[in-house]
């Protein structure tokens, strides 16, 4: 009864192609589309932190895991956007004790457009928390503004959409997207984290000093200014070990794959 559709996102953490919404970002302006995700996928300012797709999924992962169903034929192949839940209301219809909800969403598209829409979907009673206000869900949308939840979308399509949305919103740069998609996987230890006292677009601006371990075991240090979502600050405290990506021919920028 609960065969849940999954999104493999990122909001890019995570997660990895370009890693998500979803997340730490370097202020070259790491902050989809992470993507977001993630990802990985997921990133904003001088040097980005990306959300991998897995991070994207973990941040609001259970949201899509709780949702299932078929996408109407007219939405097959429609572009994907990311919708932030504003509110929900029951339509009065229930099927097998699952209420149908009208889910009001603020949708962001890869083209940089934003609009409000309503997605109608059946949700299990035990999973109503998946569509609480603030949850981020991928949707397929039509030119007339109609949307459905993108429960049919494969991971790579979700990640690509998340990455492009983040790019369109100015949360990541083309270079940061390139790092997320083509960089080498590595690990980084946070040596220092210093708040600047600045808040930018709801994110704290911090200066991170990282020691990155290359795949061959050698290391290099880098200091970068980043904008960090409030929920990710605990993951970049001194001593924390995080996943990272970097370009072997340019170690001046590093993306961190963290949970948003």
Short mmCIF file of C-alpha atoms in Angstrom, two decimals:
data_model
loop_
_atom_site.label_atom_id
_atom_site.label_comp_id
_atom_site.label_asym_id
_atom_site.label_seq_id
_atom_site.Cartn_x
_atom_site.Cartn_y
_atom_site.Cartn_z
CA UNK A 1 0.00 0.00 0.00
CA UNK A 2 2.92 2.28 0.61
CA UNK A 3 5.18 1.78 -2.40
CA UNK A 4 6.71 5.18 -2.25
CA UNK A 5 8.13 7.15 -5.11
CA UNK A 6 11.65 8.34 -4.45
CA UNK A 7 13.54 11.39 -5.45
CA UNK A 8 17.21 11.20 -5.51
CA UNK A 9 17.93 15.15 -5.06
CA UNK A 10 18.77 17.19 -4.21
CA UNK A 11 17.43 22.40 -2.76
CA UNK A 12 22.57 17.92 -5.19
CA UNK A 13 22.69 16.83 -0.60
CA UNK A 14 23.96 15.75 -0.65
CA UNK A 15 23.80 14.46 -3.19
CA UNK A 16 26.15 13.11 -7.07
CA UNK A 17 25.98 15.29 -10.01
CA UNK A 18 25.13 18.61 -8.55
CA UNK A 19 24.24 18.67 -4.85
CA UNK A 20 20.80 20.92 -3.42
CA UNK A 21 18.07 23.78 -1.68
CA UNK A 22 18.92 22.85 -0.51
CA UNK A 23 22.30 23.71 1.19
CA UNK A 24 25.56 25.10 2.02
CA UNK A 25 26.69 27.31 -0.73
CA UNK A 26 29.69 29.33 -1.61
CA UNK A 27 29.02 32.99 -2.15
CA UNK A 28 30.38 33.33 -5.59
CA UNK A 29 27.12 33.76 -6.27
CA UNK A 30 26.76 26.97 -3.37
CA UNK A 31 23.18 28.02 -3.55
CA UNK A 32 19.70 22.71 -7.36
CA UNK A 33 19.96 23.57 -9.07
CA UNK A 34 22.53 21.40 -5.76
CA UNK A 35 21.70 20.59 -7.18
CA UNK A 36 21.06 20.96 -5.19
CA UNK A 37 21.10 18.73 -5.34
CA UNK A 38 22.88 18.23 -4.12
CA UNK A 39 24.02 17.40 -5.71
CA UNK A 40 24.82 16.53 -6.53
CA UNK A 41 23.91 17.47 -7.69
CA UNK A 42 23.87 20.64 -4.40
CA UNK A 43 26.66 25.44 -2.92
CA UNK A 44 26.86 29.34 -3.09
CA UNK A 45 29.34 32.42 -3.13
CA UNK A 46 33.08 32.58 -3.45
CA UNK A 47 33.26 28.89 -3.03
CA UNK A 48 30.20 26.72 -3.04
CA UNK A 49 28.91 23.96 -0.85
CA UNK A 50 26.62 21.67 -2.81
CA UNK A 51 23.84 19.38 -1.79
CA UNK A 52 24.17 15.93 -3.20
CA UNK A 53 21.08 14.25 -4.47
CA UNK A 54 21.11 12.01 -1.43
CA UNK A 55 21.31 15.07 0.76
CA UNK A 56 18.49 16.63 -1.17
CA UNK A 57 16.45 13.49 -0.56
CA UNK A 58 17.30 13.46 3.13
CA UNK A 59 16.38 17.09 3.67
CA UNK A 60 12.89 16.65 2.39
CA UNK A 61 13.35 13.09 1.22
CA UNK A 62 10.58 11.53 3.18
CA UNK A 63 8.30 14.05 1.56
CA UNK A 64 8.48 12.37 -1.82
CA UNK A 65 8.93 8.94 -0.27
CA UNK A 66 5.48 9.37 1.22
CA UNK A 67 3.87 10.20 -2.10
CA UNK A 68 3.03 7.88 -4.93
CA UNK A 69 0.70 7.59 -7.86
CA UNK A 70 0.62 8.05 -11.59
CA UNK A 71 1.27 11.22 -13.52
CA UNK A 72 -1.54 12.10 -15.97
CA UNK A 73 -0.64 11.52 -19.60
CA UNK A 74 -0.70 15.23 -20.43
CA UNK A 75 2.13 15.79 -17.91
CA UNK A 76 4.37 13.03 -19.27
CA UNK A 77 7.71 14.59 -20.15
CA UNK A 78 6.69 18.02 -18.86
CA UNK A 79 9.51 20.11 -17.35
CA UNK A 80 10.28 19.81 -13.66
CA UNK A 81 10.22 22.59 -11.10
CA UNK A 82 10.61 22.66 -7.35
CA UNK A 83 7.58 23.58 -5.26
CA UNK A 84 7.62 24.78 -1.66
CA UNK A 85 4.46 23.78 0.19
CA UNK A 86 2.45 26.80 1.34
CA UNK A 87 -0.66 25.04 2.65
CA UNK A 88 -2.85 21.98 2.18
CA UNK A 89 -6.59 21.37 2.25
CA UNK A 90 -8.66 18.22 1.94
CA UNK A 91 -10.92 17.97 -1.10
CA UNK A 92 -13.37 15.68 0.68
CA UNK A 93 -12.44 12.66 -1.43
CA UNK A 94 -10.74 9.64 0.15
CA UNK A 95 -9.65 6.40 -1.49
CA UNK A 96 -8.75 3.44 0.72
CA UNK A 97 -8.71 5.83 3.69
CA UNK A 98 -6.19 8.06 1.93
CA UNK A 99 -7.40 11.69 1.76
CA UNK A 100 -7.00 13.66 -1.41
CA UNK A 101 -5.31 16.99 -0.78
CA UNK A 102 -5.03 20.22 -2.66
CA UNK A 103 -1.39 21.17 -2.05
CA UNK A 104 -0.66 24.86 -2.59
CA UNK A 105 2.92 25.35 -3.82
CA UNK A 106 5.24 28.19 -4.71
CA UNK A 107 7.01 26.76 -7.76
CA UNK A 108 10.47 27.70 -9.03
CA UNK A 109 11.44 26.70 -12.58
CA UNK A 110 14.84 26.16 -14.24
CA UNK A 111 14.16 29.26 -16.35
CA UNK A 112 14.04 31.42 -13.25
CA UNK A 113 10.27 31.84 -13.24
CA UNK A 114 8.18 31.54 -10.07
CA UNK A 115 4.44 31.03 -9.72
CA UNK A 116 1.85 29.67 -7.29
CA UNK A 117 0.00 26.49 -8.20
CA UNK A 118 -2.11 23.71 -6.69
CA UNK A 119 -1.26 20.01 -6.99
CA UNK A 120 -4.02 17.52 -6.16
CA UNK A 121 -2.73 14.26 -4.71
CA UNK A 122 -3.68 11.30 -2.52
CA UNK A 123 -1.61 11.12 0.65
CA UNK A 124 -1.55 8.37 3.27
CA UNK A 125 -2.80 9.56 6.67
CA UNK A 126 0.44 8.50 8.32
CA UNK A 127 2.46 10.59 5.86
CA UNK A 128 0.70 13.94 6.07
CA UNK A 129 3.87 15.41 7.53
CA UNK A 130 5.48 14.97 4.12
CA UNK A 131 3.40 17.82 2.75
CA UNK A 132 3.59 20.21 5.67
CA UNK A 133 4.27 23.89 4.90
CA UNK A 134 7.90 24.45 4.02
CA UNK A 135 8.44 21.00 2.48
CA UNK A 136 9.99 21.11 -1.00
CA UNK A 137 8.57 18.77 -3.63
CA UNK A 138 9.40 18.38 -7.32
CA UNK A 139 6.54 19.00 -9.72
CA UNK A 140 5.88 18.71 -13.42
CA UNK A 141 4.28 21.86 -14.83
CA UNK A 142 2.50 22.94 -17.99
CA UNK A 143 2.59 26.36 -19.71
CA UNK A 144 -0.86 27.18 -18.33
CA UNK A 145 0.44 26.86 -14.73
CA UNK A 146 -1.09 23.49 -13.87
CA UNK A 147 1.16 21.13 -11.90
CA UNK A 148 1.34 17.59 -10.56
CA UNK A 149 3.82 16.06 -8.17
CA UNK A 150 6.70 14.57 -10.17
CA UNK A 151 6.43 11.12 -8.63
CA UNK A 152 7.53 9.56 -11.93
CA UNK A 153 10.78 11.49 -12.37
CA UNK A 154 14.12 9.65 -12.32
CA UNK A 155 16.91 10.86 -10.08
CA UNK A 156 19.02 12.40 -12.85
CA UNK A 157 16.10 14.50 -14.08
CA UNK A 158 15.34 15.79 -10.60
CA UNK A 159 18.96 16.66 -10.00
CA UNK A 160 19.31 18.47 -13.30
CA UNK A 161 16.21 20.53 -12.55
CA UNK A 162 17.41 21.36 -9.05
CA UNK A 163 20.81 22.45 -10.35
CA UNK A 164 19.34 24.72 -13.02
CA UNK A 165 16.93 26.30 -10.57
CA UNK A 166 19.77 27.11 -8.20
CA UNK A 167 21.71 28.57 -11.11
CA UNK A 168 18.74 30.64 -12.25
CA UNK A 169 18.24 31.98 -8.72
CA UNK A 170 21.86 33.09 -8.54
CA UNK A 171 22.69 30.67 -5.74
CA UNK A 172 25.42 29.01 -7.78
CA UNK A 173 27.66 30.04 -10.63
CA UNK A 174 28.29 28.15 -13.87
CA UNK A 175 31.72 27.26 -12.51
CA UNK A 176 30.22 25.80 -9.36
CA UNK A 177 27.83 23.75 -11.45
CA UNK A 178 30.80 22.49 -13.45
CA UNK A 179 32.61 21.47 -10.25
CA UNK A 180 29.58 19.58 -8.99
CA UNK A 181 29.14 17.73 -12.26
CA UNK A 182 32.78 17.05 -13.11
CA UNK A 183 34.80 17.37 -9.87
CA UNK A 184 36.68 14.63 -8.07
CA UNK A 185 35.19 13.12 -4.91
CA UNK A 186 37.17 13.85 -1.75
CA UNK A 187 36.86 14.36 2.00
CA UNK A 188 37.40 17.60 3.87
CA UNK A 189 37.92 18.44 7.53
CA UNK A 190 36.69 21.80 8.80
CA UNK A 191 39.69 23.45 10.45
CA UNK A 192 37.96 26.72 11.30
CA UNK A 193 34.54 28.33 10.96
CA UNK A 194 34.26 32.07 11.52
CA UNK A 195 30.91 33.92 11.24
CA UNK A 196 31.16 37.31 9.55
CA UNK A 197 27.99 38.61 11.18
CA UNK A 198 26.40 39.11 7.78
CA UNK A 199 23.10 37.51 6.73
CA UNK A 200 22.48 37.15 3.01
CA UNK A 201 19.15 35.89 1.64
CA UNK A 202 18.38 34.26 4.99
CA UNK A 203 21.77 32.52 5.13
CA UNK A 204 24.66 33.17 7.48
CA UNK A 205 27.84 34.30 5.76
CA UNK A 206 30.83 32.45 7.20
CA UNK A 207 34.49 31.90 6.39
CA UNK A 208 35.52 28.24 6.33
CA UNK A 209 39.04 26.85 6.36
CA UNK A 210 39.09 23.31 5.01
CA UNK A 211 41.73 20.60 4.73
CA UNK A 212 40.85 18.52 1.70
CA UNK A 213 42.18 14.99 1.19
CA UNK A 214 42.73 14.14 -2.45
CA UNK A 215 41.94 10.65 -3.79
CA UNK A 216 45.68 9.81 -3.63
CA UNK A 217 45.84 10.66 0.10
CA UNK A 218 47.64 14.00 -0.21
CA UNK A 219 46.03 17.13 1.20
CA UNK A 220 45.56 20.81 0.52
CA UNK A 221 44.03 23.64 2.54
CA UNK A 222 41.59 26.22 1.26
CA UNK A 223 39.78 29.14 2.91
CA UNK A 224 36.47 30.19 1.43
CA UNK A 225 33.56 32.49 2.20
CA UNK A 226 30.21 30.72 2.07
CA UNK A 227 26.57 31.42 2.72
CA UNK A 228 25.10 28.70 4.93
CA UNK A 229 21.43 27.83 5.55
CA UNK A 230 20.62 27.80 9.28
CA UNK A 231 20.02 24.05 9.29
CA UNK A 232 23.49 23.31 7.94
CA UNK A 233 25.57 25.33 10.39
CA UNK A 234 25.99 22.36 12.73
CA UNK A 235 27.59 20.36 9.95
CA UNK A 236 30.47 22.77 9.36
CA UNK A 237 31.74 23.18 12.91
CA UNK A 238 35.51 22.77 13.45
CA UNK A 239 36.49 19.09 13.35
CA UNK A 240 33.56 18.05 11.16
CA UNK A 241 34.34 15.70 8.26
CA UNK A 242 32.35 16.34 5.10
CA UNK A 243 32.31 15.02 1.56
CA UNK A 244 33.69 17.37 -1.05
CA UNK A 245 34.27 17.81 -4.78
CA UNK A 246 36.96 19.82 -6.53
CA UNK A 247 38.59 20.17 -9.92
CA UNK A 248 42.06 18.58 -10.04
CA UNK A 249 43.43 21.49 -12.11
CA UNK A 250 41.86 24.21 -9.92
CA UNK A 251 41.88 23.69 -6.15
CA UNK A 252 40.76 27.24 -5.37
CA UNK A 253 37.12 26.18 -5.06
CA UNK A 254 35.63 23.21 -3.23
CA UNK A 255 32.04 22.09 -2.98
CA UNK A 256 30.84 20.37 0.18
CA UNK A 257 28.17 17.70 0.07
CA UNK A 258 26.07 18.24 3.20
CA UNK A 259 22.50 17.86 4.36
CA UNK A 260 20.45 21.04 3.98
#
